[in-house]
XYZ file of C-alpha atoms in Angstrom:
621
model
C -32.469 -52.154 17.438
C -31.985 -55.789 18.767
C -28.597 -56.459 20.454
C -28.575 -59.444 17.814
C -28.557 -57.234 15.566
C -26.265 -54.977 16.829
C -23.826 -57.303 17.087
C -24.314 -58.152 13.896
C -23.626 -55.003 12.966
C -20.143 -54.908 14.919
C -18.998 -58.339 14.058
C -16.230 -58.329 11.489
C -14.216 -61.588 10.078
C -10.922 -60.427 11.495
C -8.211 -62.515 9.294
C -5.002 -61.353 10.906
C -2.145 -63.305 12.150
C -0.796 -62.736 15.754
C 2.505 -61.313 15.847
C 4.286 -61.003 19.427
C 5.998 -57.344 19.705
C 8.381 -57.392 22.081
C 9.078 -55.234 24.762
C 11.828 -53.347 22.935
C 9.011 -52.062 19.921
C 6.410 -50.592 22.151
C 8.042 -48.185 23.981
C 5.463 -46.315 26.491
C 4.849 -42.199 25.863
C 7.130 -40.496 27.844
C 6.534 -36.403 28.145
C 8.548 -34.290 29.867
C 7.207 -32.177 32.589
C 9.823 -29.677 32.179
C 8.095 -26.691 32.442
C 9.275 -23.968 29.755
C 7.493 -20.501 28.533
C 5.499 -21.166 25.015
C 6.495 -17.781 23.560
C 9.016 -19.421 21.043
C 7.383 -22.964 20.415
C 5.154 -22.351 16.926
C 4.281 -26.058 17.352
C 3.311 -26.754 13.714
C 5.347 -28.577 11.046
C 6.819 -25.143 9.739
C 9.167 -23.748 12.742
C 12.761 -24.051 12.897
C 14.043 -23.534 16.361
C 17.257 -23.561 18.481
C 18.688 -26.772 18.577
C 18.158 -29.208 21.638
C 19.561 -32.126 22.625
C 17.829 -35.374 21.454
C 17.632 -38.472 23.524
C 18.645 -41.321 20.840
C 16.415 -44.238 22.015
C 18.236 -46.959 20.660
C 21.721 -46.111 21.923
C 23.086 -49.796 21.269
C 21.756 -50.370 18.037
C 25.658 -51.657 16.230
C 26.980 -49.922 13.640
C 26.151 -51.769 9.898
C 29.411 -51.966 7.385
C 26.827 -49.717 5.020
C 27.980 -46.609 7.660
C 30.907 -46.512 5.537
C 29.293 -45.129 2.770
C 26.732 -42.607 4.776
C 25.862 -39.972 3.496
C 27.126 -36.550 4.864
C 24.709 -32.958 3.489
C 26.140 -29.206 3.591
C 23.195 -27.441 4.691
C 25.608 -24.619 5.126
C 26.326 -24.603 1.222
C 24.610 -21.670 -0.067
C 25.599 -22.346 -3.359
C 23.857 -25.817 -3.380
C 20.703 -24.582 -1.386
C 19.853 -22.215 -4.270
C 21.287 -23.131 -7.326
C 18.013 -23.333 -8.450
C 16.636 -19.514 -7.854
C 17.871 -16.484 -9.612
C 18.922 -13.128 -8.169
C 15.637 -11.729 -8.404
C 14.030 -14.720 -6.500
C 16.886 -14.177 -3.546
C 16.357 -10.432 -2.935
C 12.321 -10.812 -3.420
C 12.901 -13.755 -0.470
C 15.061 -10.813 1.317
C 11.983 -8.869 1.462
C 9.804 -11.110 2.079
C 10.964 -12.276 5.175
C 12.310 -9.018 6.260
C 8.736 -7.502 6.335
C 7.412 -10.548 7.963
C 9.653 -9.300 11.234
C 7.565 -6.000 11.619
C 4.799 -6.740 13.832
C 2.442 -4.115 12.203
C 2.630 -5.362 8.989
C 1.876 -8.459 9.721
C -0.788 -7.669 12.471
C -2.468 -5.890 9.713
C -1.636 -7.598 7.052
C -5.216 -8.286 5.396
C -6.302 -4.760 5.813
C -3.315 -3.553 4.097
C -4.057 -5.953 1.708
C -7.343 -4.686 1.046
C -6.179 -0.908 1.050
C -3.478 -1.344 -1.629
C -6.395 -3.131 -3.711
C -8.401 -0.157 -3.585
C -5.180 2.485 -4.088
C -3.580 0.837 -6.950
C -6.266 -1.459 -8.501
C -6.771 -4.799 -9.241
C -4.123 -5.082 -12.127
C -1.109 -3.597 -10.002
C -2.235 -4.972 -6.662
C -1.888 -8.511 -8.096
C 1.095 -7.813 -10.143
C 2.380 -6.585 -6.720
C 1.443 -9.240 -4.993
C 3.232 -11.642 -7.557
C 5.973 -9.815 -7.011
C 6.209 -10.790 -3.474
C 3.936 -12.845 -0.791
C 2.198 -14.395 -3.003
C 5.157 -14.892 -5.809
C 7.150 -16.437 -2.884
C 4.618 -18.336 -1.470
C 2.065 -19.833 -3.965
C 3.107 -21.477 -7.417
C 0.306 -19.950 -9.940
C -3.174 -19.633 -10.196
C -4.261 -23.031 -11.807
C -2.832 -26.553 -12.394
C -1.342 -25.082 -15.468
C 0.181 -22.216 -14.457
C 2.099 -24.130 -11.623
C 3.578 -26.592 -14.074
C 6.813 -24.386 -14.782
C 7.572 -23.757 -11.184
C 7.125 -27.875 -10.520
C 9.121 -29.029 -13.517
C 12.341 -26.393 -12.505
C 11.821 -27.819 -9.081
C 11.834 -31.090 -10.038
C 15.269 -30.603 -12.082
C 16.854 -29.769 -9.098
C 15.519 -33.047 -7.101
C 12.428 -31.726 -5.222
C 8.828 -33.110 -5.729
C 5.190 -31.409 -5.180
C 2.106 -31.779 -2.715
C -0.338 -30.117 -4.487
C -2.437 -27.600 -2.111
C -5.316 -25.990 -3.419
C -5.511 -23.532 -1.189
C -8.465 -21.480 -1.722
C -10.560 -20.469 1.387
C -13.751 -18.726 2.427
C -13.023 -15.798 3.488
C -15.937 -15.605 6.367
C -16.112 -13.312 9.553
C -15.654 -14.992 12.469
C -19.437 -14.818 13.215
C -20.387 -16.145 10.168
C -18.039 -19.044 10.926
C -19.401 -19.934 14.075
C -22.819 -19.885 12.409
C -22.033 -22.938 9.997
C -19.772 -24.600 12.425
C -22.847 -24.832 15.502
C -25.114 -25.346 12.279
C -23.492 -28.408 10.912
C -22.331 -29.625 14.226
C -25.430 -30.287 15.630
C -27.689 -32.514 15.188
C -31.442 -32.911 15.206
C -31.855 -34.799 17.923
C -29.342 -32.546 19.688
C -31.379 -29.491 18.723
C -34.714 -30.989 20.067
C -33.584 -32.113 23.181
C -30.193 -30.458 23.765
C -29.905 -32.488 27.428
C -30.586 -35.667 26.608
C -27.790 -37.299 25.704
C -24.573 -38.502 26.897
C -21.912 -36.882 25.021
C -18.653 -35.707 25.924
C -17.900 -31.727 26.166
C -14.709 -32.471 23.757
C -17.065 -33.623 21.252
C -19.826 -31.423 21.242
C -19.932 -27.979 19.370
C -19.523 -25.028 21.457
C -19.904 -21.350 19.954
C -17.048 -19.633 21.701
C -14.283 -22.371 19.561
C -16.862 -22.416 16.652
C -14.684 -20.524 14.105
C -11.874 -22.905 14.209
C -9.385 -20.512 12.348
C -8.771 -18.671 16.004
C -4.979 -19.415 16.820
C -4.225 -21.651 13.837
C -1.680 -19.990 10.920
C -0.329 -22.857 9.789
C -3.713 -24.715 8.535
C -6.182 -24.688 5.895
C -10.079 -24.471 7.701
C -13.368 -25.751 5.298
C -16.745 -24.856 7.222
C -20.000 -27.031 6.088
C -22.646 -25.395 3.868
C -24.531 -28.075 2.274
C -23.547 -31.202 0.018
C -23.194 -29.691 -3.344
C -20.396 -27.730 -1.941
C -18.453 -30.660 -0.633
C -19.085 -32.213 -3.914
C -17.898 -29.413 -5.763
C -14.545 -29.125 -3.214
C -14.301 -32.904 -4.312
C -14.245 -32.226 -7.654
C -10.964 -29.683 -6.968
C -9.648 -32.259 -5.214
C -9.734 -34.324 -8.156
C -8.755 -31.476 -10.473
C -5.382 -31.240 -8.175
C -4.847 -34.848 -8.883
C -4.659 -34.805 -11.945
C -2.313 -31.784 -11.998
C -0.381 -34.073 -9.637
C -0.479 -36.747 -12.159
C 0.546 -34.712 -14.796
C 3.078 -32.845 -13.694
C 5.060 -35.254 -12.208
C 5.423 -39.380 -11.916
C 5.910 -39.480 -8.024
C 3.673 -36.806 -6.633
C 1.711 -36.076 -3.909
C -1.545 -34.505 -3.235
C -3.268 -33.098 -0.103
C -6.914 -33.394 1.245
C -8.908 -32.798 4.336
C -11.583 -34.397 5.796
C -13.740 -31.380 6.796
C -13.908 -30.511 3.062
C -15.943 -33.704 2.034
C -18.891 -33.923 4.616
C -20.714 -32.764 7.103
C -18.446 -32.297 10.487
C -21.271 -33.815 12.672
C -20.674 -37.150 11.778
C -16.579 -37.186 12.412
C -17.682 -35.503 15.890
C -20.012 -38.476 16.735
C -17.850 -41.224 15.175
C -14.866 -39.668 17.127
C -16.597 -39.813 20.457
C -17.543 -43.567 19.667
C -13.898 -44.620 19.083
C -12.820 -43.260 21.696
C -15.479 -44.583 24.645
C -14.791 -48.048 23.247
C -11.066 -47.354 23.869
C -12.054 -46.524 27.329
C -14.075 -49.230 27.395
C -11.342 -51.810 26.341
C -9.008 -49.593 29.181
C -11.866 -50.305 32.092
C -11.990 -54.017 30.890
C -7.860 -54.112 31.198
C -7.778 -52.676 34.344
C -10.344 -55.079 35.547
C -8.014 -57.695 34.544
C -5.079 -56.162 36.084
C -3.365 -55.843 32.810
C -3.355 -51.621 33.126
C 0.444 -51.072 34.054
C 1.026 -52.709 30.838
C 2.367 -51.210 27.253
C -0.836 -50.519 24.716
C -0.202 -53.456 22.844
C 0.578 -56.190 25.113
C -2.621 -55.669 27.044
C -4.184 -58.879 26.010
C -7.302 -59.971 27.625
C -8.454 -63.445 28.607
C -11.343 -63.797 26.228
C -13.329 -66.500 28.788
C -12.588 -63.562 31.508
C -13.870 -61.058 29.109
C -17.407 -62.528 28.296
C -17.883 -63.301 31.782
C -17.455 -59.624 32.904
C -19.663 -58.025 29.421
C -22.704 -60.783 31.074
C -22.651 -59.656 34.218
C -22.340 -55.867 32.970
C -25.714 -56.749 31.014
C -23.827 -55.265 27.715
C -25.701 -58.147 25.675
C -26.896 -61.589 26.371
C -24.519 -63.974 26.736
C -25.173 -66.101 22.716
C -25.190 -62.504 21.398
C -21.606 -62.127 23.301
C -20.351 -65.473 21.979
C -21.554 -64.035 18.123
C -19.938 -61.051 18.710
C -16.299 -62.512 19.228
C -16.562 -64.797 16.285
C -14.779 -64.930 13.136
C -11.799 -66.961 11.519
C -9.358 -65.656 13.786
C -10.609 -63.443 16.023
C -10.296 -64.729 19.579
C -8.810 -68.273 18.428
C -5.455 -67.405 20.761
C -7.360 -67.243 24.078
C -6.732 -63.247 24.266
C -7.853 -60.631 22.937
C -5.822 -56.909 21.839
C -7.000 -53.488 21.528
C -6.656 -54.556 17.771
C -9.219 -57.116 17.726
C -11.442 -55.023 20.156
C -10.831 -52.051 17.515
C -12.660 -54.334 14.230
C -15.577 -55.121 16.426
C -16.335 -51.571 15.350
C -17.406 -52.326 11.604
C -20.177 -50.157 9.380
C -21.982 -53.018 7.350
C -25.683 -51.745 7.678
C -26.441 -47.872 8.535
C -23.950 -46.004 9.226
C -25.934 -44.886 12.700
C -25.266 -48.595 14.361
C -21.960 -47.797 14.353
C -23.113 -45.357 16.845
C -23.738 -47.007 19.874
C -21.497 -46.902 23.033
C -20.844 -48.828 26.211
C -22.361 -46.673 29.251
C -20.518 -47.950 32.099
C -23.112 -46.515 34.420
C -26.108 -48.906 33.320
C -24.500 -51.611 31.822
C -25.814 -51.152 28.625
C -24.878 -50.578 25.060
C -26.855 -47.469 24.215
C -26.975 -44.940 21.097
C -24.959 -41.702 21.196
C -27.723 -40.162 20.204
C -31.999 -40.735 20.451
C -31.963 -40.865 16.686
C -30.785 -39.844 13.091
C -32.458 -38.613 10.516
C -32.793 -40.305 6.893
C -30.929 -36.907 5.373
C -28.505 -37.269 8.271
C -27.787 -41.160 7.505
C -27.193 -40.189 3.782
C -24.793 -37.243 4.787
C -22.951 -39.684 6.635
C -22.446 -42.149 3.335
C -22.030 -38.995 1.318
C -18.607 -38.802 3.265
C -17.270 -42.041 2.905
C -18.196 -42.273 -0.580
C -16.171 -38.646 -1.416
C -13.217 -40.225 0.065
C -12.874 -43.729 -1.522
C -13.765 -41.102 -4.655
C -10.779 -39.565 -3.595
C -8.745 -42.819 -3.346
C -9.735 -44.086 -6.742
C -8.338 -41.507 -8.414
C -5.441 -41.096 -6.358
C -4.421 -44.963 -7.330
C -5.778 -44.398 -11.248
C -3.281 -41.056 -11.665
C -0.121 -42.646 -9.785
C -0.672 -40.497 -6.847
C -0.668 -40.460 -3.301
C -2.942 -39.264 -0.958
C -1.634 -37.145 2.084
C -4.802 -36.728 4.607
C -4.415 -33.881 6.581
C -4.467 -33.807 10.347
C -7.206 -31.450 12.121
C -8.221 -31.023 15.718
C -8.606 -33.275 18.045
C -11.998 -33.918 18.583
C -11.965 -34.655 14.599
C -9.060 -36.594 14.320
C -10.252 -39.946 16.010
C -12.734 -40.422 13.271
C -10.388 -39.004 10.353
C -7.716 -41.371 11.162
C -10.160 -44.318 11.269
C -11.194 -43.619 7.830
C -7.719 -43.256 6.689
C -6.679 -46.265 7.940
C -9.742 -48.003 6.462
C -8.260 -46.314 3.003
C -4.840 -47.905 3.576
C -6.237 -51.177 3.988
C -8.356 -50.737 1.182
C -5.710 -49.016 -1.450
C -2.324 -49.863 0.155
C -2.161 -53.435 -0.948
C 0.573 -52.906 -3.232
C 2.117 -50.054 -2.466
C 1.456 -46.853 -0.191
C -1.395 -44.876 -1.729
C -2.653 -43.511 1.221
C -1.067 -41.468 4.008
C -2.206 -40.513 7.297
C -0.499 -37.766 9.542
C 0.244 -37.735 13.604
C 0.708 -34.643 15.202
C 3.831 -35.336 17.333
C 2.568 -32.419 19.914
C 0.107 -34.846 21.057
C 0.542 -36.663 24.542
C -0.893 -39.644 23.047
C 1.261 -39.580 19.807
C 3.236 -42.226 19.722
C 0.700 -44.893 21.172
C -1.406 -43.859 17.743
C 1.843 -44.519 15.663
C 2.423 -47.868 17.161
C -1.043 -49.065 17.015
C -1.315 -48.182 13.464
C 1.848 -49.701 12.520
C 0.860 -53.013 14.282
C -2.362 -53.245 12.110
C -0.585 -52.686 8.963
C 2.031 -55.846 9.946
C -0.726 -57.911 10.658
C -2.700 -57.318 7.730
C -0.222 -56.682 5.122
C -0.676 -53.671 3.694
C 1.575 -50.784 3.455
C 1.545 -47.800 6.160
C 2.072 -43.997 5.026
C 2.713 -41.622 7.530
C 3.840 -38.214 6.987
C 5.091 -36.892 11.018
C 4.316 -32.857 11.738
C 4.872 -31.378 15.182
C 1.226 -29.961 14.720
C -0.916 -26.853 14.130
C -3.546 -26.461 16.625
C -1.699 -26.244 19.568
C -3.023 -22.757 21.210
C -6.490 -23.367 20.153
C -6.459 -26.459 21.538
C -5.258 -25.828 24.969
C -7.832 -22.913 24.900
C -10.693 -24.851 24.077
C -9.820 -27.980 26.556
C -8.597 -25.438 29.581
C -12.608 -23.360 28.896
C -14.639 -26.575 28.225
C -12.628 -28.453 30.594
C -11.343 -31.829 29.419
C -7.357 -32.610 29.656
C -5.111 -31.036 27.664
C -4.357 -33.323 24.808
C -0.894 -31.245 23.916
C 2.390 -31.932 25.292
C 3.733 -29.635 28.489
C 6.433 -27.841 26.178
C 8.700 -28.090 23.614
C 10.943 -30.711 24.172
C 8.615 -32.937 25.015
C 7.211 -32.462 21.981
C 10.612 -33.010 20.117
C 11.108 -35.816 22.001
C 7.851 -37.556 20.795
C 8.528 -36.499 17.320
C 11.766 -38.080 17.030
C 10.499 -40.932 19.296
C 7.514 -41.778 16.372
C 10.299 -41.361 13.776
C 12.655 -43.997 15.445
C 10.125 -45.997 15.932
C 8.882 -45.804 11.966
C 12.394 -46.119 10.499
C 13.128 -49.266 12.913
C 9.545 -50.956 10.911
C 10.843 -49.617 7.747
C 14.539 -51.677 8.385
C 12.884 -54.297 9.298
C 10.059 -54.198 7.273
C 10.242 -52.485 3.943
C 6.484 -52.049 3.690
C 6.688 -49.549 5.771
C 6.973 -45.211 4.593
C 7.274 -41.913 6.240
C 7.316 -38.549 5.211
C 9.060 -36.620 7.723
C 7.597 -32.938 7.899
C 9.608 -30.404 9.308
C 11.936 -27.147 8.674
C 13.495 -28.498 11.550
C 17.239 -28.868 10.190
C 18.176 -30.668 13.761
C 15.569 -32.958 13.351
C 16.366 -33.756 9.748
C 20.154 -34.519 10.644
C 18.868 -36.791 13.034
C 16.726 -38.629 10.300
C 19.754 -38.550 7.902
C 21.921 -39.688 10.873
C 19.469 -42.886 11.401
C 19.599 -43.778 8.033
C 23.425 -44.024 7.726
C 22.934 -46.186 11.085
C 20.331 -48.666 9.585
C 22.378 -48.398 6.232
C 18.518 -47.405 4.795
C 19.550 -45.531 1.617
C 17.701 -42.539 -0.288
C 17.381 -44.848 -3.604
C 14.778 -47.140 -1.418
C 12.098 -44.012 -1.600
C 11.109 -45.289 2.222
C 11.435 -41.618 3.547
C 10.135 -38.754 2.108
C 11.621 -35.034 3.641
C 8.954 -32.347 2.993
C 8.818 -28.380 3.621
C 6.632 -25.754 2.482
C 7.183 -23.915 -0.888
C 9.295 -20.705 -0.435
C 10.743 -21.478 2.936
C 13.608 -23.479 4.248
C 14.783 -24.284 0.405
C 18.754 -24.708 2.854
C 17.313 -28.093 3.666
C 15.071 -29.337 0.495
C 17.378 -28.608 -2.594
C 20.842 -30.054 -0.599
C 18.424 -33.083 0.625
C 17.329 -33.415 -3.568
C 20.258 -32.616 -5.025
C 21.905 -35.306 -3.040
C 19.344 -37.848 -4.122
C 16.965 -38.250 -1.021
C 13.079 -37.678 -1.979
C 12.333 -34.536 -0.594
C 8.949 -32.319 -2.142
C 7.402 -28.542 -0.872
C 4.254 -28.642 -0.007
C 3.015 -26.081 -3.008
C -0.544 -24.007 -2.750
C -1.814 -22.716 -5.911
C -5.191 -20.911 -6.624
C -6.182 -17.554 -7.780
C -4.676 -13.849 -6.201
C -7.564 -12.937 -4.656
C -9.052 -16.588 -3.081
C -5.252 -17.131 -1.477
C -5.465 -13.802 0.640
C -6.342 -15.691 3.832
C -3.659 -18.358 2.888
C -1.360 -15.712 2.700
C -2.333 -13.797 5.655
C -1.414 -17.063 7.722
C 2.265 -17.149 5.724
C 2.966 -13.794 7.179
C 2.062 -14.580 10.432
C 3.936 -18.012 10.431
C 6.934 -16.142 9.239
C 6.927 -13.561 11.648
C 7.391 -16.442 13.988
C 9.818 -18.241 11.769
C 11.736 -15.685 10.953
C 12.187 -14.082 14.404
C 13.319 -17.150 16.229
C 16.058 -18.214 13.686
C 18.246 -15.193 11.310
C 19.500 -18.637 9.623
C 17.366 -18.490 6.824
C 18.112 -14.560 6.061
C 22.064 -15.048 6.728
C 21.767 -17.856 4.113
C 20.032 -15.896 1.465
C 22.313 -13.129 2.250
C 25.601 -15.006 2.140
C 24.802 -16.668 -1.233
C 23.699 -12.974 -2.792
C 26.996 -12.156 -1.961
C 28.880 -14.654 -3.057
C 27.203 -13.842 -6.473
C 27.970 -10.665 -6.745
C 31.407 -10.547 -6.003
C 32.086 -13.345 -8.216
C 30.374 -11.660 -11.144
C 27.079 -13.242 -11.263
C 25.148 -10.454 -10.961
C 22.488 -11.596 -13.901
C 22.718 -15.126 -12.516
C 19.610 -17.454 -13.947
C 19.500 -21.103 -13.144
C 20.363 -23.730 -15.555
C 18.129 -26.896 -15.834
């Protein structure tokens, strides 16, 4: 390919108008280094953990006259937090959790699973099952059995993400199989040392079954195309059960589900040299020490260095920073560097990568293959798929977050979603995983793009899932470790995104977050910023969200008092939802061992029932 018509290929019309951040708005990552031992952190959106003290950033912020009315919630007030579950569905969430605290249960949880099928049957082992994991953890087998559980929970001020949540259930060499399979491409097969790829970004067998240390997340592996069109089509399917079982609901999708992994590998890698790139080019200019997104570079500076690198002749450099806008101020930001990156022929141009070594734009890879190039599209046209019907049902989208070496690529498509589909009003939400060092730079770039432009950002904020597996996989391979040292840091960085999102959202009202957590310090500390910034619950700005059957202390107070607040609720039949399950147990075994809240709750409010007579209690609605 020409470097004419590479550029050509890169060159986007950028119509965005310069906005000046100030100092104050882009705050620079901060990590502690305090050094603490990772036996109680479950770093994933589900953990509750002791409470620790939170730097506020903004201690000076004044106090609006709207403080007067804040608004104050009782997460202590049993009688609230389950008003809306009967007797039955307190002492089966006794026993639930109380088994979840003995280690061989839970150790061996799927091969007790698999015994009891064969003892009792199929009939009683899924009645049993009903009865308790999967009664307290999944809402029904189909969109229409869930539809009673979502419309009680709804009476009582609590929403729905829709989960499908059916899984392969694959050995872990039969995972590694598809994963070095559809992770690797032709060229990489022929010649396996010929290109120039990272190690983060290449497949490697010993991390190739990327359930290993993750309880907490669903996990797709590749087979072919008519199975990621056929796990499009339940994405559809869930909704329209999102649709129709509620006016304001969410549903939740993964990338990995809808294409071939190869390609968000390769576009990853991509995204991220040419962030390097613009970081060399910085530093060249002395402009390193600065935050993210005041690093502007002197555009006559700029084509004078890409010349004498040899990335492109010099008219072919003029071409390339072209376009209404683009460039018109003199500078140029890591936001105008990020649209030279722009698909409008094959997908493989987008492909190409500075190599600082020769100078040279060059392709990650020799070449692609036709089928490769149309497994590529196949991906991008699932998702907008996906968007479509999101928008056409009144529902939004909540992409998932996956590893690392994924998520460069799966962000970049959601945000290409948002600017697509969020014109109006959010459709489309990404997620940050606020255990990642880089975090909050991610957050603030993102929200930048989304002033600029116009459109309205979704975020939904989780701590993160991947954490062991992906300290594991970068301390083997040997790339950094992309996870905060501890945490506090990462609580820090989680509340720092959140500030940060809730200052755009008061000053901006385009602006929406879910925030993610069973965290009850870290939702005070939302609730507390919202009485600051007099930001009500009526405005439907910030979204609270927990998983269904845990934590229901902090969603039904946080509904009942009016704030939008929904469970993340899996559905899908008894037997497909085992390995779902498996990871509840082991996720509560955590949970429930590093907090007795939860249990003293349950048990308080049992109590209270009893002794006041309502021993057949039932909930009214």
């Amino acid at each position: 390919m020409s470097y004419t018509k590479l550029v050509a290929s890169l060159v986007r019309a950028n119509n965005v108008r310069k906005i000046r951040i100030s100092p104050g708005r882009c705050r620079s990552t901060v990590a502690s280094t305090k050094s603490q031992e990772e036996k109680d952190p479950q770093i994933d959106g589900c953990t509750v953990v002791e409470a620790v003290p939170l730097e506020l950033i903004s201690q000076t912020k004044h106090v609006k006259n709207m403080q007067l009315n804040k608004i104050h919630i009782d997460f202590d007030n049993t009688q609230e937090a389950y008003r809306s579950k009967g007797n039955i569905e307190l002492l089966r969430s006794l026993l639930v959790f109380k088994l979840c605290t003995i280690d061989i249960l839970v150790e061996k949880n799927k091969e007790l699973m698999d015994l009891s099928k064969k003892v009792f049957g199929q009939w009683m082992f899924e009645k049993l099952m009903k009865m308790t994991f999967y009664g307290q953890f999944v809402a029904g087998e189909d969109h229409n059995s869930i539809k009673p559980l979502i419309q009680k929970n709804q009476a009582f001020g609590v929403g729905a993400v829709l989960d499908y949540s059916v899984e392969e259930d694959l050995t872990q060499e039969e995972a590694e199989n598809k994963e070095m399979d559809s992770c690797v491409s032709e060229a990489e097969k022929e010649s396996p040392d010929a290109d120039h790829r990272e190690k983060k970004y290449k497949a490697h067998r010993q991390f190739g079954d990327r359930r290993g240390g993750v309880i907490s997340a669903r996990t797709y592996f590749y087979a072919d195309e008519s199975k990621c069109d056929n796990q499009m089509e339940t994405f559809i399917n869930c909704i329209r059960a999102s649709g129709g079982a509620s006016a304001d609901g969410f549903s939740a999708i993964k990338m990995t589900a809808l294409g071939r992994p190869q390609f968000l590998l390769q576009f990853s890698e991509v995204l991220v040299k040419w962030r390097q790139f613009f970081n060399f080019l910085a530093e060249q200019q002395g402009k390193s020490e600065m935050m993210l997104l005041e690093q502007k570079l002197e555009l006559e500076q700029l084509k004078e260095s890409l010349t004498k690198m040899g990335i492109a002749a010099k008219d072919d450099i003029e071409n390339w920073f072209t376009g209404e806008k683009l460039g018109l101020s003199g500078t140029i930001d890591l936001l105008d560097w990020n649209s030279l990156i722009k698909d409008t022929t094959k997908i493989s141009s987008l492909l190409m990568v500075p190599n600082l070594e020769t100078g040279h734009l060059e392709p990650l890879l020799n070449k692609f293959t036709a089928e490769e190039e149309r497994q590529m599209k196949r991906m991008l046209q699932r998702v907008d798929v996906l968007a479509k019907h999101a928008m056409e049902n009144g529902v939004r989208l909540m992409v998932d977050a996956e590893q690392t070496y994924f998520q460069p690529a799966i962000s970049r498509l959601t945000l290409e979603m948002q600017r697509k589909f969020n014109r109006e009003k959010p459709i489309i939400f990404n997620t940050y995983q606020c255990y990642l060092k880089e975090a909050y730079d991610n957050v603030t770039v993102d929200v930048e793009l989304s002033r600029r432009e116009g459109w309205y950002f979704g975020a939904k904020l989780v701590r993160g899932a991947y954490m062991y597996q992906e300290r594991d996989r970068a301390k083997e391979i040997g790339y950094e470790d992309p996870i905060n040292p501890d945490y506090e840091a990462t609580n820090r960085m989680y509340h720092k995104c959140l500030e940060y999102v809730l200052e755009e959202i008061e000053h901006n009202r385009k602006a929406n977050i879910m925030v993610a957590t069973h965290n009850e310090d870290t939702v005070k500390f939302t609730l507390e910023k919202m009485n600051e910034m007099g930001l009500l619950p009526t405005e439907n700005k910030v979204y609270f969200g927990q998983l269904l059957g845990m934590c229901d202390q902090i969603s039904f107070p946080l509904g009942q008092a009016g704030f939008p607040v929904y469970k993340y609720v899996p559905y899908g039949p008894v037997n497909e939802v085992i390995p779902y399950l498996s990871r509840r147990a082991q996720e509560n075994r955590g949970f429930m061992k590093g907090s007795q809240r939860e249990r003293s709750l349950l048990w308080r409010e049992l109590k209270r029932r009893l002794l006041g007579g309502q021993i057949f209690y039932k909930p009214v609605y």
